[in-house]
PDB file of C-alpha atoms and ligand atoms in Angstrom:
ATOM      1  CA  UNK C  10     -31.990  36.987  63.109  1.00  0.00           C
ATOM      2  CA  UNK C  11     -32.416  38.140  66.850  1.00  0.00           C
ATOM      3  CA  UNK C  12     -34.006  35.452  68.459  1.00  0.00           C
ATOM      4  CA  UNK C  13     -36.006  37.849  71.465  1.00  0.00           C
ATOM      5  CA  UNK C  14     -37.898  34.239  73.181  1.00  0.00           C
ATOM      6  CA  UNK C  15     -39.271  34.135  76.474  1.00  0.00           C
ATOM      7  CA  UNK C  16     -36.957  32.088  78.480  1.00  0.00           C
ATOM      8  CA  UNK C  17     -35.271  33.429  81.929  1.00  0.00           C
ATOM      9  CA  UNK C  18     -33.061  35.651  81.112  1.00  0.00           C
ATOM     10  CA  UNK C  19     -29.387  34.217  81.730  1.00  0.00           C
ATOM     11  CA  UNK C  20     -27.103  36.191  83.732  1.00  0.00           C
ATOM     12  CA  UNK C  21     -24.009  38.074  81.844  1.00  0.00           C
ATOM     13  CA  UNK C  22     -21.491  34.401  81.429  1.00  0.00           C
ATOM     14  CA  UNK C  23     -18.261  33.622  79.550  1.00  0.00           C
ATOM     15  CA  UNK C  24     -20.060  32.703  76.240  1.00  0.00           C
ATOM     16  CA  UNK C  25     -22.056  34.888  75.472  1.00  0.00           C
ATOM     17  CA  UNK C  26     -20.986  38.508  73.008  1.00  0.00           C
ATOM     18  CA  UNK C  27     -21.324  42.114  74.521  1.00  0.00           C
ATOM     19  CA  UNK C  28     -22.140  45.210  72.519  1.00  0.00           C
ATOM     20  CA  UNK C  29     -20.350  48.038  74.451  1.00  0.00           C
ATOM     21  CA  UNK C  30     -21.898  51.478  74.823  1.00  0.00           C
ATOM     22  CA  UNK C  31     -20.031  54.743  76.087  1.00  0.00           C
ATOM     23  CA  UNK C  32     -23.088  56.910  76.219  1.00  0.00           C
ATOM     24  CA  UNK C  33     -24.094  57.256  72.190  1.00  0.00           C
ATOM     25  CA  UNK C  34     -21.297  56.007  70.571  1.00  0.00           C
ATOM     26  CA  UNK C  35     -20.481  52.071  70.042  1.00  0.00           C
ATOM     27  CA  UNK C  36     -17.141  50.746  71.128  1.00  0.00           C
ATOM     28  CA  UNK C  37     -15.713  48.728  68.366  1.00  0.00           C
ATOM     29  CA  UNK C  38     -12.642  46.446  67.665  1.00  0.00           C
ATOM     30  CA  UNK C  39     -11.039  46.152  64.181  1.00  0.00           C
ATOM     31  CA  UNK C  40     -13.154  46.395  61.393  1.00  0.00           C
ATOM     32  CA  UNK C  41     -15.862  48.155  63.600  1.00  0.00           C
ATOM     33  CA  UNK C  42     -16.688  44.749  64.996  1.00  0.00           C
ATOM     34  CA  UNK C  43     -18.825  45.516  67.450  1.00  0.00           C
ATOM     35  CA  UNK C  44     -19.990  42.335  68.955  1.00  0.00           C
ATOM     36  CA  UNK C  45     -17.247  41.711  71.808  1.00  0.00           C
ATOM     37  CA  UNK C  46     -15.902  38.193  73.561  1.00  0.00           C
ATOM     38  CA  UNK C  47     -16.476  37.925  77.403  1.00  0.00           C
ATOM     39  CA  UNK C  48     -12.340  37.833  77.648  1.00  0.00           C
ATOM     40  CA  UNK C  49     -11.990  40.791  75.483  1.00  0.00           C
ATOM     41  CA  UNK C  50     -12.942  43.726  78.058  1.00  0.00           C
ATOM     42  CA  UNK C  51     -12.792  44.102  81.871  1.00  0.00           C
ATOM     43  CA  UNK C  52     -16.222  43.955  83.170  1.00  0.00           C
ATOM     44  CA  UNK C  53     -17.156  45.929  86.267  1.00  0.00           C
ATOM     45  CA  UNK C  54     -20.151  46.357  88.393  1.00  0.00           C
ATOM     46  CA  UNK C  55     -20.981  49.569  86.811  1.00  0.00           C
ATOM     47  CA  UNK C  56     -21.852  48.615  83.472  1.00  0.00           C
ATOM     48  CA  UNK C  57     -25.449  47.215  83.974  1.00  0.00           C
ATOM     49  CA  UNK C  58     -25.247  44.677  81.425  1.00  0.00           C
ATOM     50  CA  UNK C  59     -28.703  43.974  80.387  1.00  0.00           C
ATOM     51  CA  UNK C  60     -29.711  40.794  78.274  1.00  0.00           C
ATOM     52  CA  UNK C  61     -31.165  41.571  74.286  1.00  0.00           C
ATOM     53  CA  UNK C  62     -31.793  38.014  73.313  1.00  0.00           C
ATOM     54  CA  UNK C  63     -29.903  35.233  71.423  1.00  0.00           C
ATOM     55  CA  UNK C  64     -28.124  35.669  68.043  1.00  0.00           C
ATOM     56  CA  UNK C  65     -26.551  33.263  65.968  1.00  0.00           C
ATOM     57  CA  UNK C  66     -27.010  30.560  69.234  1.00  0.00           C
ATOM     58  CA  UNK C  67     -24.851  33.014  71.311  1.00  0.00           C
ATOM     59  CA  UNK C  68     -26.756  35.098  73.939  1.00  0.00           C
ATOM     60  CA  UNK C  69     -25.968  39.125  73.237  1.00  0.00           C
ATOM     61  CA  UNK C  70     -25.833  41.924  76.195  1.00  0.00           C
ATOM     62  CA  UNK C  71     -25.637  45.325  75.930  1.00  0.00           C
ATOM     63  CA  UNK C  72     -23.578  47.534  78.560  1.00  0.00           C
ATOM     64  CA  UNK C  73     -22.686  51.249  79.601  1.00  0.00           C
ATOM     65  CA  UNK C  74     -18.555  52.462  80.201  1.00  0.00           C
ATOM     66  CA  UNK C  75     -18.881  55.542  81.605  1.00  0.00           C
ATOM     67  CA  UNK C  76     -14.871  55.778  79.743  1.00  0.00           C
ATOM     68  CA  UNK C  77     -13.600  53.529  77.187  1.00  0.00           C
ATOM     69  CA  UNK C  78     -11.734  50.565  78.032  1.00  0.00           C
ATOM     70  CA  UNK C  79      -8.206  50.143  76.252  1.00  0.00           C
ATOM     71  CA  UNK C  80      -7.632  48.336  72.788  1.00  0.00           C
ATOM     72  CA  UNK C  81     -11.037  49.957  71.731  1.00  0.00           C
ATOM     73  CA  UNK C  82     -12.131  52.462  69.124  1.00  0.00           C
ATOM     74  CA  UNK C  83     -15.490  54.281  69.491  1.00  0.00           C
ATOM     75  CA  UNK C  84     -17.991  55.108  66.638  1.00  0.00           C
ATOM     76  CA  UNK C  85     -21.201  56.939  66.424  1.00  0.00           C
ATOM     77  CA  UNK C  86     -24.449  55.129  66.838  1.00  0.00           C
ATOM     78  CA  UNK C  87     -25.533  56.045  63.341  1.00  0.00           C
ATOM     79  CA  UNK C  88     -22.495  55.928  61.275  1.00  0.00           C
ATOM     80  CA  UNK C  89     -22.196  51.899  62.429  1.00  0.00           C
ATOM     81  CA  UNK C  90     -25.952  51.241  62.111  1.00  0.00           C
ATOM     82  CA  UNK C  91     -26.078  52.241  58.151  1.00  0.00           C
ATOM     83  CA  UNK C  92     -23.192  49.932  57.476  1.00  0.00           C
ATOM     84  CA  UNK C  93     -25.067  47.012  58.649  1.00  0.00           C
ATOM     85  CA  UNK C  94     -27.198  44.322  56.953  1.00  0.00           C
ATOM     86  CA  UNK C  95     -31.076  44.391  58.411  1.00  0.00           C
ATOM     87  CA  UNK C  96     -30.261  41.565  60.934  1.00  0.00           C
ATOM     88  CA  UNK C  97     -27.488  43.640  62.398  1.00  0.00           C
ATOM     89  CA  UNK C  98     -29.343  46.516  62.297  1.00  0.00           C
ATOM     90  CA  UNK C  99     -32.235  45.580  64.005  1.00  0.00           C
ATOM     91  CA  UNK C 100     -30.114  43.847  66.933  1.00  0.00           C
ATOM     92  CA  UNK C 101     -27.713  47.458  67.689  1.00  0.00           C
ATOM     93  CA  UNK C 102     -31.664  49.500  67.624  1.00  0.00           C
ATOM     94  CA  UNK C 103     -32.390  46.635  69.830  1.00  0.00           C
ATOM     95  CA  UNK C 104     -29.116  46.884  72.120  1.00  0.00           C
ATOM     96  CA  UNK C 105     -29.133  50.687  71.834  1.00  0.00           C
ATOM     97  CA  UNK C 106     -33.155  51.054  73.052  1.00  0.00           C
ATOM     98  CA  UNK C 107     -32.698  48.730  76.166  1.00  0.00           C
ATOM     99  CA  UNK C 108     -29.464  50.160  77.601  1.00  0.00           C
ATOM    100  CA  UNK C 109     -31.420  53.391  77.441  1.00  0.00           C
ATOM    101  CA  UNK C 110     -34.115  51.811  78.984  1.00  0.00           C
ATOM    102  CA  UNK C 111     -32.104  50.593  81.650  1.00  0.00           C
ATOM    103  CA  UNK C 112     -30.022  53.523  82.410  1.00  0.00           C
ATOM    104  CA  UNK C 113     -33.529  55.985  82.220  1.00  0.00           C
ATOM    105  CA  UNK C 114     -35.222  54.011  84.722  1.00  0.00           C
ATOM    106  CA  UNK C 115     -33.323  53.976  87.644  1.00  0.00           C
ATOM    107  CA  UNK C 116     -36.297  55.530  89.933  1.00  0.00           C
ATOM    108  CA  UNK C 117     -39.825  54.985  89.972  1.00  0.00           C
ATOM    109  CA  UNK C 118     -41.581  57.728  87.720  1.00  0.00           C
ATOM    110  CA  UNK C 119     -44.619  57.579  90.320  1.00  0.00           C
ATOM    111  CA  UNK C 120     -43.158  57.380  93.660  1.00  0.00           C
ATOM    112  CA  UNK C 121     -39.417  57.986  93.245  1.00  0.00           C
ATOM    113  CA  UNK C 122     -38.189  54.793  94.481  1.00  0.00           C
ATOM    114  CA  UNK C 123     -35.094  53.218  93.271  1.00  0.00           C
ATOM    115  CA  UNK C 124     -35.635  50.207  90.728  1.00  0.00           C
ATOM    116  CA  UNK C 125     -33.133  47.492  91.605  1.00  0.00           C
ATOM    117  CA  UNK C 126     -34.551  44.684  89.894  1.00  0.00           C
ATOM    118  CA  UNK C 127     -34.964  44.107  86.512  1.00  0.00           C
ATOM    119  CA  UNK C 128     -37.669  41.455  86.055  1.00  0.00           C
ATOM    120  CA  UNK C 129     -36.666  37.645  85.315  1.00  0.00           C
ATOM    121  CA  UNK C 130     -38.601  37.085  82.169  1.00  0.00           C
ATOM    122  CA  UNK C 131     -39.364  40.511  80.274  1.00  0.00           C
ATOM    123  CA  UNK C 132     -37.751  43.796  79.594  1.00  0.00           C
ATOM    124  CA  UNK C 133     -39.542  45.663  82.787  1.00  0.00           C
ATOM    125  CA  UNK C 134     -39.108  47.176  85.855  1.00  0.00           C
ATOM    126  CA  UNK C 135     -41.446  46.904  88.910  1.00  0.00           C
ATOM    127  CA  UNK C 136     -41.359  49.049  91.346  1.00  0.00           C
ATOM    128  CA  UNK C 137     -40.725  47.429  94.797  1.00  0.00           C
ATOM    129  CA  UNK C 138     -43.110  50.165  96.673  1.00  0.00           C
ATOM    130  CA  UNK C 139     -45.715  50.851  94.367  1.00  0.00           C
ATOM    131  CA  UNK C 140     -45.844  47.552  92.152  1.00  0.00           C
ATOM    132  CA  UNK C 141     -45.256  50.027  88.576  1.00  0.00           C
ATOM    133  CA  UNK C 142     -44.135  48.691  85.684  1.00  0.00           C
ATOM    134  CA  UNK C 143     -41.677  50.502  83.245  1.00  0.00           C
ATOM    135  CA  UNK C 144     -41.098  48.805  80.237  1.00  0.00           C
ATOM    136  CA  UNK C 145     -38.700  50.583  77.851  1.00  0.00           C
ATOM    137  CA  UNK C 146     -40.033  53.263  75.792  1.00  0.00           C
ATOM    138  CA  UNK C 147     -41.207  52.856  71.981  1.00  0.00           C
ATOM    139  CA  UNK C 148     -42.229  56.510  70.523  1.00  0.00           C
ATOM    140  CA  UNK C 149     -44.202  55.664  66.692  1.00  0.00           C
ATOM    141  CA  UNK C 150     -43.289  58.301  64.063  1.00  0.00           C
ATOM    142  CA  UNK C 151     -45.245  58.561  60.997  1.00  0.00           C
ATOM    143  CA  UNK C 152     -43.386  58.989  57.414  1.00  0.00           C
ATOM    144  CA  UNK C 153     -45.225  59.778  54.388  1.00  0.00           C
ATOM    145  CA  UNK C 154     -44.312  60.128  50.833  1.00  0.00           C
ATOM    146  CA  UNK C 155     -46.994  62.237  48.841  1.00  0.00           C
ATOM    147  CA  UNK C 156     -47.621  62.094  45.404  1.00  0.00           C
ATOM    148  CA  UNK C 157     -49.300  64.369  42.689  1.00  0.00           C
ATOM    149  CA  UNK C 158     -49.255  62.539  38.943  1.00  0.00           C
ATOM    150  CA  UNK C 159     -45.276  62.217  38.274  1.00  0.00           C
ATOM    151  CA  UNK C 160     -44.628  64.138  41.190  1.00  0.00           C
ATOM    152  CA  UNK C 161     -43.623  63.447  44.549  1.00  0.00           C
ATOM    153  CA  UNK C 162     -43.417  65.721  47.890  1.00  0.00           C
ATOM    154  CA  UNK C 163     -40.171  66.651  49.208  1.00  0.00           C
ATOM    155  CA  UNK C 164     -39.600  69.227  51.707  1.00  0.00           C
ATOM    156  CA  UNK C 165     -36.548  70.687  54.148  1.00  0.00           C
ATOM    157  CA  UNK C 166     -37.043  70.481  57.744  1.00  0.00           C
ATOM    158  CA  UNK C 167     -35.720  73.649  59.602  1.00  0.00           C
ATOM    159  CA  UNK C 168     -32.066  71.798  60.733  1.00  0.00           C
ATOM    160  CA  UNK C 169     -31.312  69.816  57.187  1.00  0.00           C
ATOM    161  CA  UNK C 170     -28.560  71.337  55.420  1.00  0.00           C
ATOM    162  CA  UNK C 171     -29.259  73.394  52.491  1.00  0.00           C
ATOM    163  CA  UNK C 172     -30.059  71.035  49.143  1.00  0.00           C
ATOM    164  CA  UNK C 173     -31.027  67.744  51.368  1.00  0.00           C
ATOM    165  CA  UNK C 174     -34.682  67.075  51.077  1.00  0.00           C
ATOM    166  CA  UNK C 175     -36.785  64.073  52.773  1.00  0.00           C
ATOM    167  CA  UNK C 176     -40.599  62.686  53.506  1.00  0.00           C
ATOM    168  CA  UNK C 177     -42.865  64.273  55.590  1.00  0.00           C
ATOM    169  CA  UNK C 178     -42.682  63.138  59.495  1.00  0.00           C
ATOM    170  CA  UNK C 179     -43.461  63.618  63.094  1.00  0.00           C
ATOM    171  CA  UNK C 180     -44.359  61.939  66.516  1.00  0.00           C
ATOM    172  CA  UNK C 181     -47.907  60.194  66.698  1.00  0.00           C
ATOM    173  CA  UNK C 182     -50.415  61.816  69.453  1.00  0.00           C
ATOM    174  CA  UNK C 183     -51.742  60.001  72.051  1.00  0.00           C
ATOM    175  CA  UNK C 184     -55.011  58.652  71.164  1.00  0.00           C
ATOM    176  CA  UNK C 185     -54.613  59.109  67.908  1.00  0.00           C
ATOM    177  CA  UNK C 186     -54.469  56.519  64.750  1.00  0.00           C
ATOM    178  CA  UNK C 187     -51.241  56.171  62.109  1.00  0.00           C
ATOM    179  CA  UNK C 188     -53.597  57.276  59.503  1.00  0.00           C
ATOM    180  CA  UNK C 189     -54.775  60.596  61.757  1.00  0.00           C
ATOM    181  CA  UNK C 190     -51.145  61.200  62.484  1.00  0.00           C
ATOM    182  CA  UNK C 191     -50.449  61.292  58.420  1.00  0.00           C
ATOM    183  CA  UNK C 192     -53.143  63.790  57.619  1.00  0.00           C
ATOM    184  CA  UNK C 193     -52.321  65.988  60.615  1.00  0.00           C
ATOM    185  CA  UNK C 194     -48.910  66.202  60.567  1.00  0.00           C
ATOM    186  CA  UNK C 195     -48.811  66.448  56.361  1.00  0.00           C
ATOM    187  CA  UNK C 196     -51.646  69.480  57.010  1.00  0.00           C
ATOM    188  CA  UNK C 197     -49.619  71.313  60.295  1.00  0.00           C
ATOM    189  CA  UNK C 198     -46.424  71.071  58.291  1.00  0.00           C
ATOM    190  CA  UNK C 199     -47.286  71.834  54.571  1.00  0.00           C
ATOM    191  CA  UNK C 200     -50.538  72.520  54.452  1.00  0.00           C
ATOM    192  CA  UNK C 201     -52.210  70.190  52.151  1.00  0.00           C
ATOM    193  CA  UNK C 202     -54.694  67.346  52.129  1.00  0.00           C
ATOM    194  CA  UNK C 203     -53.750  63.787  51.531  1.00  0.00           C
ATOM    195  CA  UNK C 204     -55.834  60.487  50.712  1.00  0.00           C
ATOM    196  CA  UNK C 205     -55.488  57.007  50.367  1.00  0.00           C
ATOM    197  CA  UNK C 206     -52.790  56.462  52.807  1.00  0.00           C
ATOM    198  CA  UNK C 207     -51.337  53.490  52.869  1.00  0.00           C
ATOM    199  CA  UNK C 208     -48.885  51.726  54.922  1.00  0.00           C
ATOM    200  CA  UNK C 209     -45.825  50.487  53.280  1.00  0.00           C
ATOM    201  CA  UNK C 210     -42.819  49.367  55.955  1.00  0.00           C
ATOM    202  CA  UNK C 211     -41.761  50.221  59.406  1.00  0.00           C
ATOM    203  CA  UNK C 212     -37.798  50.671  61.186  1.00  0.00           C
ATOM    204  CA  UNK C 213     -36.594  51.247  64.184  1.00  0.00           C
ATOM    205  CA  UNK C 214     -35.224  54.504  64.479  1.00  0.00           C
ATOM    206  CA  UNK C 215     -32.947  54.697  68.155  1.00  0.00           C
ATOM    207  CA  UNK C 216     -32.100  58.109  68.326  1.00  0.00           C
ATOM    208  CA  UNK C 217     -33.497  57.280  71.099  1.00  0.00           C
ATOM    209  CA  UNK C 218     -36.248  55.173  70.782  1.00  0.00           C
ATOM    210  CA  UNK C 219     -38.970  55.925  67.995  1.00  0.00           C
ATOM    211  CA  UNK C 220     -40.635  53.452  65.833  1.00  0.00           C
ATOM    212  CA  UNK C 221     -40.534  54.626  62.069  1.00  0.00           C
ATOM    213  CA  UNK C 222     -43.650  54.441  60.541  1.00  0.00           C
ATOM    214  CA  UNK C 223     -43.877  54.368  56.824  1.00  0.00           C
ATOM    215  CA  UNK C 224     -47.033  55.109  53.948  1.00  0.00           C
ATOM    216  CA  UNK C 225     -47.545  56.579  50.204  1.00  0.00           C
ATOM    217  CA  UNK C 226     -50.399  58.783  50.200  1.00  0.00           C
ATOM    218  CA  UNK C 227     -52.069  60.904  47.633  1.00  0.00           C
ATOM    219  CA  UNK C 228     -52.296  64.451  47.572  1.00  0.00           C
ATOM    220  CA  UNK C 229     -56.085  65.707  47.180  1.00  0.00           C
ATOM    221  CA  UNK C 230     -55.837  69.672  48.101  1.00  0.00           C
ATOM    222  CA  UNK C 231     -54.575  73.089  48.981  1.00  0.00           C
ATOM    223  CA  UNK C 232     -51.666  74.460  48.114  1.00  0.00           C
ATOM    224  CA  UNK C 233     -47.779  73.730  49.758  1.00  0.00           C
ATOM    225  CA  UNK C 234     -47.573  76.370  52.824  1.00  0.00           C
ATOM    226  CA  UNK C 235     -44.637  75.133  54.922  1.00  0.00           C
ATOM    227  CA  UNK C 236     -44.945  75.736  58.693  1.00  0.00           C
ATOM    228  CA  UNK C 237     -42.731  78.457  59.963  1.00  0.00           C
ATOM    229  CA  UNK C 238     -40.343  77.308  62.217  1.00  0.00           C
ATOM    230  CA  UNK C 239     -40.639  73.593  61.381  1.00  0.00           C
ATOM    231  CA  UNK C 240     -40.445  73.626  57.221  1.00  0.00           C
ATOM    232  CA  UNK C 241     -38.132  76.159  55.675  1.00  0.00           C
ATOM    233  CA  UNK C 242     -38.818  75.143  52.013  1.00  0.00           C
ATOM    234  CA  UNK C 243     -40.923  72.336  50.126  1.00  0.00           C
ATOM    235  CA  UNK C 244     -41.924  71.526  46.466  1.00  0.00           C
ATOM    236  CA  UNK C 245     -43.893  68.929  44.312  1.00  0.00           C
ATOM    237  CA  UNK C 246     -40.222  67.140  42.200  1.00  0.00           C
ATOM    238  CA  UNK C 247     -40.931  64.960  39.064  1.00  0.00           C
ATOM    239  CA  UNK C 248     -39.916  61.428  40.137  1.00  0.00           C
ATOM    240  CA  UNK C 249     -36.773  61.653  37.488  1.00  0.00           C
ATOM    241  CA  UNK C 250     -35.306  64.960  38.431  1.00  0.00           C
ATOM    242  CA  UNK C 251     -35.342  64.828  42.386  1.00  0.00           C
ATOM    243  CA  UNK C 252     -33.150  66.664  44.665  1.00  0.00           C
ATOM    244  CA  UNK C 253     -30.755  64.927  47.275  1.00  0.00           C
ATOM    245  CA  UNK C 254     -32.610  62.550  49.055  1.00  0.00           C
ATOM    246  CA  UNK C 255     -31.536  60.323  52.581  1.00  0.00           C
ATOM    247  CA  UNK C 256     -29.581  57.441  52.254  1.00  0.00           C
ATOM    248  CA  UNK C 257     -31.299  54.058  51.010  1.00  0.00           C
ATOM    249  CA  UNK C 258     -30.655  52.253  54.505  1.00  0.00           C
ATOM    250  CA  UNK C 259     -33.304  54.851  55.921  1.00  0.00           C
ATOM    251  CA  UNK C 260     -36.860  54.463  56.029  1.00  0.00           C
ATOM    252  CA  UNK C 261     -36.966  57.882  54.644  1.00  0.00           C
ATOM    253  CA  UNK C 262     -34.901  56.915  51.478  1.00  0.00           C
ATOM    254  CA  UNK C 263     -36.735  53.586  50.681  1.00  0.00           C
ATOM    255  CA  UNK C 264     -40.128  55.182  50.613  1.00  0.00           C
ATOM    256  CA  UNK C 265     -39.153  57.370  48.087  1.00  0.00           C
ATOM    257  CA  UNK C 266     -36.986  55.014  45.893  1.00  0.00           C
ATOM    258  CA  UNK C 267     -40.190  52.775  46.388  1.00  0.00           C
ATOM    259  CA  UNK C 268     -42.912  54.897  45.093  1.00  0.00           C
ATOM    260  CA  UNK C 269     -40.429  56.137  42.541  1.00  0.00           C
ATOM    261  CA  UNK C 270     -41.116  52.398  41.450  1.00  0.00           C
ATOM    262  CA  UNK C 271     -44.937  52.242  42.568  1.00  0.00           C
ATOM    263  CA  UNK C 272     -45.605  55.337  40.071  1.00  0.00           C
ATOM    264  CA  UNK C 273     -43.637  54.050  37.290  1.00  0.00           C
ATOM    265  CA  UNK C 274     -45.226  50.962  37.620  1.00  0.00           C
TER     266      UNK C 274
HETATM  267 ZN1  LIG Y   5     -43.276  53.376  92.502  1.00  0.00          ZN
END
């Protein structure tokens, strides 16, 4: 596991593995290995290597190549997260979030001045002029899976291909709680009213930087009415004849393979 600490951050050093970023894809060596030896790439000034933590004793940095440096192959962000275990998961989200911390926060969002230095002990920025701190950003989505009896909710957002079906979800409010952001965004996008919601896992989810947030909840009222322009089709399935449904390494697919067993149970 990623071992995050709060030790000085070291400095990028001969020892230590790199994960290699050319803006959303991952630069990989055979096998898609994408954790790369000091001696293996030319570093430049460019890069902005920024420190993630240690893993398996060796510290881990992430950096940007504006092109990609020979010997290497590149792969999308996504296809090379959902072949990993959870450890290796969890350190690419990591990786992936702070370079686009890093790179996003190159001026002051209040005053405009340019951020030079990163601080020594914690992912933030501080602005030299007006003393700001910008930490990288963490956006919490809600997930839901609904159910009614032997049925669960499954609906088609607006940009899904045709036949692929998934949970419920959107961005939390500000000021709002997880369990506010369930019932709103299950009522704005299908119009019905859940209960009982309950929270069952979380992921990080760095497309760029959201926070999965996962529940079951039961459906009390109304009937489905899918928001235009958000929804284009929905429908209560019987938990043994469901549609396609997201991948199992998804937050989205484990909810529903989970309450599958919940119901069952
Ligand atoms: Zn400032």
């Amino acid at each position: 596991m990623l071992e995050i600490g709060t030790q000085a951050h070291p400095l990028p050093h001969q020892d230590a593995l790199y994960i290699l970023l050319h803006r959303s894809q991952v630069l990989v060596e055979q096998d898609n290995q994408f954790l790369i030896p000091f001696t293996h790439f030319q570093p430049n000034a460019k890069m902005g290597a920024v420190y993630c933590g240690q893993w398996r004793q060796k510290d881990i940095f992430v950096c940007n190549f504006e092109s990609i440096p020979k010997g290497f192959d590149e792969i999308g962000l996504r296809e090379l997260l959902f072949q990993q275990d959870n450890d290796s998961y969890l350190l690419l989200s990591r990786a992936h979030q702070l370079a686009t911390w890093n790179k996003d926060h190159q001026f002051c969002g209040r005053c405009g001045t340019a951020m030079r230095e990163k601080h020594p002990t914690e992912h933030t920025k501080i602005c030299p002029k007006c003393t700001l701190r910008h930490y990288p950003r963490i956006s919490p989505c809600i997930i839901v899976s609904i159910r009614k009896g032997d049925h669960i909710l499954l609906a088609r957002g607006l940009h899904a291909p045709k036949g692929k079906f998934s949970n419920i979800a959107g961005f939390v409010e500000a000021g709002e709680t997880l369990e506010q952001a369930v019932a709103r965004e299950v009522r704005e996008e299908v119009g019905l009213e859940v209960s009982n919601i309950q929270y069952i896992d979380s992921q990080p989810w760095s497309f760029p930087h959201q926070l999965m947030v996962g529940f079951f909840a039961d459906y009390t009222s109304g009937d489905i009415a899918p928001a235009p322009g958000e929804i284009d089709e929905a429908d209560w399935y019987h938990i043994d004849d469901l549609p396609h449904i997201p991948n199992s390494a998804t937050i989205s697919g484990q909810l529903i393979l989970q309450h599958i067993k919940h119901i069952k149970s």
